[in-house]
Amino acid sequence: MILPIDLLLLLFLLIVGTAALLVRDLLAAIVLAGAYSFIMANVWLQLGATDVAFTEAAVGAGASTALFMACLSRVPRWEKE
Amino acid sequence: MIEWITLHIVEKYNFWIAMIIVIIGLTAVVVKENLLKKLIGLSIFQTAFFLWVVSLGDVGRGDILRTWGLRTGAHPILWKEAAEKGYIYMNPLPHVLMLTGIVVSAATTAVALAIVIRIYQKYGTIEEGELIEKELQFEREGVN
């Protein structure tokens, strides 16, 4: 574990997670949620959990984002106030 | 006091950040009106919980092992040189459990998204407030 990288990744995690929930464009929210998953995969590499890291990168950042996109193609893109 | 803060907050920063992310995700599940936003909040909540449990497997956190002359942070596969230097491996049991959890969370997300599409086909909206109004209107008109 490299401490500065670990702290920086956790800070990014907080910022990107909050941004994904605050932004009103749902497409941007889904892309930010994918970025969140990818940063989380890096955090797991820092923790030494390599197996969890590649499962998260494949399932969380890849498949889940694709499923959200497929759902978004059928519902309105903008969140109402 | 300083010692207490170091022992419980600084050295266990992973746990604290995981709990902050849990709060963010759970707040989104409760407060947000849009159903897709609720689902994004739910997946963030799940990931934060996984972060907490995987951090429990990092047995070196909290300075227990350093007093025994051991170091942590090695990957679950332990090689000879690392063992000679006093490294011990990460506990792989929480990793395996959370691996299952990630796959289950993807499955629940898929089912929930299918339900969201079905709700939009029936009610024409995915905002929670409008959804309740539509439901009451349908009930008055006797439409199913």
mmCIF file of C-alpha atoms in Angstrom:
data_model
loop_
_atom_site.group_PDB
_atom_site.id
_atom_site.type_symbol
_atom_site.label_atom_id
_atom_site.label_comp_id
_atom_site.label_asym_id
_atom_site.label_seq_id
_atom_site.Cartn_x
_atom_site.Cartn_y
_atom_site.Cartn_z
ATOM 1 C CA MET A 1 0.000 0.000 0.000
ATOM 2 C CA ILE A 2 1.328 3.443 -0.987
ATOM 3 C CA LEU A 3 -0.200 5.941 1.445
ATOM 4 C CA PRO A 4 -0.441 9.156 -0.708
ATOM 5 C CA ILE A 5 -2.012 7.256 -3.631
ATOM 6 C CA ASP A 6 -4.438 5.551 -1.259
ATOM 7 C CA LEU A 7 -5.535 8.858 0.318
ATOM 8 C CA LEU A 8 -5.845 10.543 -3.100
ATOM 9 C CA LEU A 9 -7.997 7.689 -4.451
ATOM 10 C CA LEU A 10 -10.283 7.801 -1.396
ATOM 11 C CA LEU A 11 -10.669 11.588 -1.827
ATOM 12 C CA PHE A 12 -11.554 11.087 -5.522
ATOM 13 C CA LEU A 13 -14.038 8.414 -4.433
ATOM 14 C CA LEU A 14 -15.874 10.883 -2.183
ATOM 15 C CA ILE A 15 -15.885 13.643 -4.830
ATOM 16 C CA VAL A 16 -17.002 11.454 -7.750
ATOM 17 C CA GLY A 17 -19.624 9.649 -5.649
ATOM 18 C CA THR A 18 -21.157 12.931 -4.525
ATOM 19 C CA ALA A 19 -21.022 14.381 -8.045
ATOM 20 C CA ALA A 20 -22.789 11.312 -9.484
ATOM 21 C CA LEU A 21 -25.698 11.943 -7.128
ATOM 22 C CA LEU A 22 -25.876 15.734 -7.521
ATOM 23 C CA VAL A 23 -25.718 16.124 -11.310
ATOM 24 C CA ARG A 24 -29.122 16.469 -13.018
ATOM 25 C CA ASP A 25 -28.236 14.880 -16.370
ATOM 26 C CA LEU A 26 -28.823 11.153 -15.850
ATOM 27 C CA LEU A 27 -26.354 10.188 -18.605
ATOM 28 C CA ALA A 28 -23.625 12.160 -16.817
ATOM 29 C CA ALA A 29 -24.674 10.544 -13.528
ATOM 30 C CA ILE A 30 -24.302 7.064 -15.033
ATOM 31 C CA VAL A 31 -20.879 7.857 -16.515
ATOM 32 C CA LEU A 32 -19.768 9.276 -13.150
ATOM 33 C CA ALA A 33 -21.031 6.118 -11.427
ATOM 34 C CA GLY A 34 -18.857 4.095 -13.831
ATOM 35 C CA ALA A 35 -15.872 6.315 -12.973
ATOM 36 C CA TYR A 36 -16.662 5.750 -9.293
ATOM 37 C CA SER A 37 -16.558 1.980 -9.824
ATOM 38 C CA PHE A 38 -13.240 2.240 -11.631
ATOM 39 C CA ILE A 39 -11.691 4.330 -8.833
ATOM 40 C CA MET A 40 -13.030 1.749 -6.389
ATOM 41 C CA ALA A 41 -11.209 -0.965 -8.400
ATOM 42 C CA ASN A 42 -7.988 1.020 -7.922
ATOM 43 C CA VAL A 43 -8.656 1.276 -4.182
ATOM 44 C CA TRP A 44 -8.942 -2.493 -4.087
ATOM 45 C CA LEU A 45 -5.611 -2.850 -5.865
ATOM 46 C CA GLN A 46 -4.167 -0.639 -3.119
ATOM 47 C CA LEU A 47 -5.692 -2.956 -0.505
ATOM 48 C CA GLY A 48 -4.083 -5.994 -2.145
ATOM 49 C CA ALA A 49 -7.425 -7.423 -3.244
ATOM 50 C CA THR A 50 -6.508 -8.004 -6.904
ATOM 51 C CA ASP A 51 -9.295 -10.529 -7.511
ATOM 52 C CA VAL A 52 -11.950 -8.122 -6.264
ATOM 53 C CA ALA A 53 -10.357 -5.335 -8.330
ATOM 54 C CA PHE A 54 -10.777 -7.030 -11.676
ATOM 55 C CA THR A 55 -14.240 -8.277 -10.878
ATOM 56 C CA GLU A 56 -15.229 -4.709 -9.953
ATOM 57 C CA ALA A 57 -13.669 -3.300 -13.136
ATOM 58 C CA ALA A 58 -15.488 -5.863 -15.294
ATOM 59 C CA VAL A 59 -18.853 -6.106 -13.518
ATOM 60 C CA GLY A 60 -19.216 -2.776 -11.699
ATOM 61 C CA ALA A 61 -17.645 -0.396 -14.206
ATOM 62 C CA GLY A 62 -18.484 -2.388 -17.355
ATOM 63 C CA ALA A 63 -21.652 -4.461 -17.146
ATOM 64 C CA SER A 64 -23.576 -2.259 -14.686
ATOM 65 C CA THR A 65 -22.886 0.879 -16.738
ATOM 66 C CA ALA A 66 -24.076 -0.897 -19.882
ATOM 67 C CA LEU A 67 -27.275 -1.989 -18.101
ATOM 68 C CA PHE A 68 -27.916 1.559 -16.848
ATOM 69 C CA MET A 69 -27.397 2.897 -20.401
ATOM 70 C CA ALA A 70 -29.824 0.315 -21.778
ATOM 71 C CA CYS A 71 -32.397 1.439 -19.201
ATOM 72 C CA LEU A 72 -31.763 5.118 -19.924
ATOM 73 C CA SER A 73 -32.542 4.587 -23.629
ATOM 74 C CA ARG A 74 -36.156 3.875 -22.564
ATOM 75 C CA VAL A 75 -36.716 6.550 -19.894
ATOM 76 C CA PRO A 76 -36.305 10.378 -19.973
ATOM 77 C CA ARG A 77 -32.739 11.650 -19.776
ATOM 78 C CA TRP A 78 -33.227 14.656 -17.484
ATOM 79 C CA GLU A 79 -34.095 14.513 -13.832
ATOM 80 C CA LYS A 80 -36.872 16.908 -12.839
ATOM 81 C CA GLU A 81 -36.382 19.520 -10.095
ATOM 82 C CA MET B 1 -6.292 11.918 23.678
ATOM 83 C CA ILE B 2 -3.856 12.230 20.751
ATOM 84 C CA GLU B 3 -3.101 8.538 21.143
ATOM 85 C CA TRP B 4 -6.796 7.687 21.094
ATOM 86 C CA ILE B 5 -7.352 9.753 17.934
ATOM 87 C CA THR B 6 -4.384 8.109 16.227
ATOM 88 C CA LEU B 7 -5.520 4.625 17.193
ATOM 89 C CA HIS B 8 -9.178 4.961 16.271
ATOM 90 C CA ILE B 9 -9.346 7.578 13.516
ATOM 91 C CA VAL B 10 -6.043 8.123 11.695
ATOM 92 C CA GLU B 11 -4.962 4.490 11.400
ATOM 93 C CA LYS B 12 -8.455 3.310 10.506
ATOM 94 C CA TYR B 13 -9.203 6.041 7.954
ATOM 95 C CA ASN B 14 -10.520 3.439 5.487
ATOM 96 C CA PHE B 15 -13.372 2.538 7.837
ATOM 97 C CA TRP B 16 -14.321 6.176 8.375
ATOM 98 C CA ILE B 17 -14.338 6.992 4.656
ATOM 99 C CA ALA B 18 -16.375 3.839 3.980
ATOM 100 C CA MET B 19 -18.940 4.982 6.546
ATOM 101 C CA ILE B 20 -19.091 8.488 4.974
ATOM 102 C CA ILE B 21 -19.784 6.903 1.567
ATOM 103 C CA VAL B 22 -22.448 4.689 3.182
ATOM 104 C CA ILE B 23 -24.127 7.867 4.472
ATOM 105 C CA ILE B 24 -23.940 9.501 1.005
ATOM 106 C CA GLY B 25 -25.444 6.467 -0.739
ATOM 107 C CA LEU B 26 -28.187 5.858 1.825
ATOM 108 C CA THR B 27 -29.159 9.556 1.785
ATOM 109 C CA ALA B 28 -29.540 9.355 -1.995
ATOM 110 C CA VAL B 29 -31.732 6.241 -1.696
ATOM 111 C CA VAL B 30 -34.052 8.012 0.740
ATOM 112 C CA VAL B 31 -34.041 11.618 -0.527
ATOM 113 C CA LYS B 32 -33.738 11.476 -4.343
ATOM 114 C CA GLU B 33 -37.004 11.492 -6.290
ATOM 115 C CA ASN B 34 -35.730 9.953 -9.521
ATOM 116 C CA LEU B 35 -35.719 6.140 -9.504
ATOM 117 C CA LEU B 36 -32.490 5.850 -11.525
ATOM 118 C CA LYS B 37 -30.766 8.184 -9.066
ATOM 119 C CA LYS B 38 -32.010 5.966 -6.257
ATOM 120 C CA LEU B 39 -30.420 2.956 -7.955
ATOM 121 C CA ILE B 40 -27.086 4.752 -8.448
ATOM 122 C CA GLY B 41 -27.194 5.651 -4.745
ATOM 123 C CA LEU B 42 -27.932 2.029 -3.884
ATOM 124 C CA SER B 43 -24.936 0.755 -5.863
ATOM 125 C CA ILE B 44 -22.683 3.361 -4.209
ATOM 126 C CA PHE B 45 -23.992 2.225 -0.807
ATOM 127 C CA GLN B 46 -23.230 -1.416 -1.632
ATOM 128 C CA THR B 47 -19.695 -0.629 -2.832
ATOM 129 C CA ALA B 48 -18.967 1.341 0.350
ATOM 130 C CA PHE B 49 -20.023 -1.638 2.430
ATOM 131 C CA PHE B 50 -17.709 -3.890 0.387
ATOM 132 C CA LEU B 51 -14.880 -1.414 1.017
ATOM 133 C CA TRP B 52 -15.496 -1.708 4.747
ATOM 134 C CA VAL B 53 -15.462 -5.523 4.768
ATOM 135 C CA VAL B 54 -12.360 -5.788 2.541
ATOM 136 C CA SER B 55 -10.604 -3.292 4.840
ATOM 137 C CA LEU B 56 -11.293 -5.680 7.734
ATOM 138 C CA GLY B 57 -9.173 -8.244 5.864
ATOM 139 C CA ASP B 58 -6.173 -5.893 5.972
ATOM 140 C CA VAL B 59 -5.054 -7.230 9.340
ATOM 141 C CA GLY B 60 -2.177 -4.754 9.652
ATOM 142 C CA ARG B 61 -4.440 -1.751 10.051
ATOM 143 C CA GLY B 62 -4.298 -0.583 13.646
ATOM 144 C CA ASP B 63 -0.645 -1.388 14.383
ATOM 145 C CA ILE B 64 -1.241 -4.864 15.829
ATOM 146 C CA LEU B 65 1.273 -6.681 13.673
ATOM 147 C CA ARG B 66 4.049 -4.118 13.654
ATOM 148 C CA THR B 67 4.699 -4.820 17.324
ATOM 149 C CA TRP B 68 5.364 -8.456 16.381
ATOM 150 C CA GLY B 69 7.834 -7.435 13.671
ATOM 151 C CA LEU B 70 5.470 -8.414 10.876
ATOM 152 C CA ARG B 71 4.298 -6.265 7.958
ATOM 153 C CA THR B 72 1.133 -6.479 5.922
ATOM 154 C CA GLY B 73 0.015 -5.425 2.462
ATOM 155 C CA ALA B 74 1.210 -8.396 0.434
ATOM 156 C CA HIS B 75 -1.150 -9.965 -2.070
ATOM 157 C CA PRO B 76 -2.862 -13.232 -1.109
ATOM 158 C CA ILE B 77 -0.247 -15.220 -3.063
ATOM 159 C CA LEU B 78 2.827 -15.179 -0.831
ATOM 160 C CA TRP B 79 6.245 -15.440 -2.445
ATOM 161 C CA LYS B 80 9.434 -16.574 -0.727
ATOM 162 C CA GLU B 81 11.306 -13.245 -0.541
ATOM 163 C CA ALA B 82 8.298 -11.508 0.976
ATOM 164 C CA ALA B 83 7.958 -14.158 3.657
ATOM 165 C CA GLU B 84 11.635 -13.741 4.550
ATOM 166 C CA LYS B 85 11.158 -9.962 4.902
ATOM 167 C CA GLY B 86 8.367 -10.482 7.414
ATOM 168 C CA TYR B 87 5.382 -9.716 5.183
ATOM 169 C CA ILE B 88 2.179 -11.552 5.837
ATOM 170 C CA TYR B 89 -0.558 -11.823 3.253
ATOM 171 C CA MET B 90 -3.947 -10.107 3.208
ATOM 172 C CA ASN B 91 -6.766 -12.225 4.593
ATOM 173 C CA PRO B 92 -8.446 -13.587 1.423
ATOM 174 C CA LEU B 93 -11.724 -14.634 3.080
ATOM 175 C CA PRO B 94 -13.409 -11.168 2.942
ATOM 176 C CA HIS B 95 -12.221 -10.831 -0.670
ATOM 177 C CA VAL B 96 -14.057 -13.985 -1.676
ATOM 178 C CA LEU B 97 -17.225 -12.975 0.175
ATOM 179 C CA MET B 98 -17.237 -9.519 -1.428
ATOM 180 C CA LEU B 99 -16.568 -11.070 -4.856
ATOM 181 C CA THR B 100 -19.900 -12.852 -4.434
ATOM 182 C CA GLY B 101 -21.425 -9.593 -3.221
ATOM 183 C CA ILE B 102 -20.348 -7.677 -6.338
ATOM 184 C CA VAL B 103 -21.930 -10.245 -8.639
ATOM 185 C CA VAL B 104 -25.144 -10.255 -6.589
ATOM 186 C CA SER B 105 -25.259 -6.430 -6.646
ATOM 187 C CA ALA B 106 -24.981 -6.486 -10.457
ATOM 188 C CA ALA B 107 -27.883 -8.956 -10.578
ATOM 189 C CA THR B 108 -30.077 -6.852 -8.275
ATOM 190 C CA THR B 109 -29.271 -3.752 -10.350
ATOM 191 C CA ALA B 110 -30.344 -5.568 -13.520
ATOM 192 C CA VAL B 111 -33.677 -6.664 -12.002
ATOM 193 C CA ALA B 112 -34.314 -3.189 -10.563
ATOM 194 C CA LEU B 113 -33.647 -1.547 -13.940
ATOM 195 C CA ALA B 114 -36.086 -3.941 -15.602
ATOM 196 C CA ILE B 115 -38.715 -2.915 -13.013
ATOM 197 C CA VAL B 116 -37.949 0.775 -13.691
ATOM 198 C CA ILE B 117 -38.567 0.264 -17.421
ATOM 199 C CA ARG B 118 -41.854 -1.507 -16.638
ATOM 200 C CA ILE B 119 -42.908 1.359 -14.297
ATOM 201 C CA TYR B 120 -42.167 3.900 -17.030
ATOM 202 C CA GLN B 121 -44.234 1.913 -19.546
ATOM 203 C CA LYS B 122 -47.228 1.873 -17.199
ATOM 204 C CA TYR B 123 -47.085 5.311 -15.535
ATOM 205 C CA GLY B 124 -45.112 7.438 -17.990
ATOM 206 C CA THR B 125 -42.798 8.843 -15.319
ATOM 207 C CA ILE B 126 -39.974 7.738 -13.026
ATOM 208 C CA GLU B 127 -40.234 10.573 -10.483
ATOM 209 C CA GLU B 128 -41.538 9.300 -7.175
ATOM 210 C CA GLY B 129 -43.948 12.166 -6.392
ATOM 211 C CA GLU B 130 -45.597 12.063 -9.810
ATOM 212 C CA LEU B 131 -45.741 8.280 -9.547
ATOM 213 C CA ILE B 132 -47.835 8.453 -6.353
ATOM 214 C CA GLU B 133 -50.176 11.039 -7.935
ATOM 215 C CA LYS B 134 -50.614 8.823 -11.020
ATOM 216 C CA GLU B 135 -51.343 5.808 -8.825
ATOM 217 C CA LEU B 136 -54.029 7.719 -6.893
ATOM 218 C CA GLN B 137 -55.521 8.967 -10.165
ATOM 219 C CA PHE B 138 -55.635 5.427 -11.560
ATOM 220 C CA GLU B 139 -57.325 4.264 -8.369
ATOM 221 C CA ARG B 140 -60.014 6.968 -8.668
ATOM 222 C CA GLU B 141 -60.670 6.069 -12.286
ATOM 223 C CA GLY B 142 -60.641 2.349 -11.558
ATOM 224 C CA VAL B 143 -57.872 1.619 -14.080
ATOM 225 C CA ASN B 144 -55.444 -1.170 -13.350
#
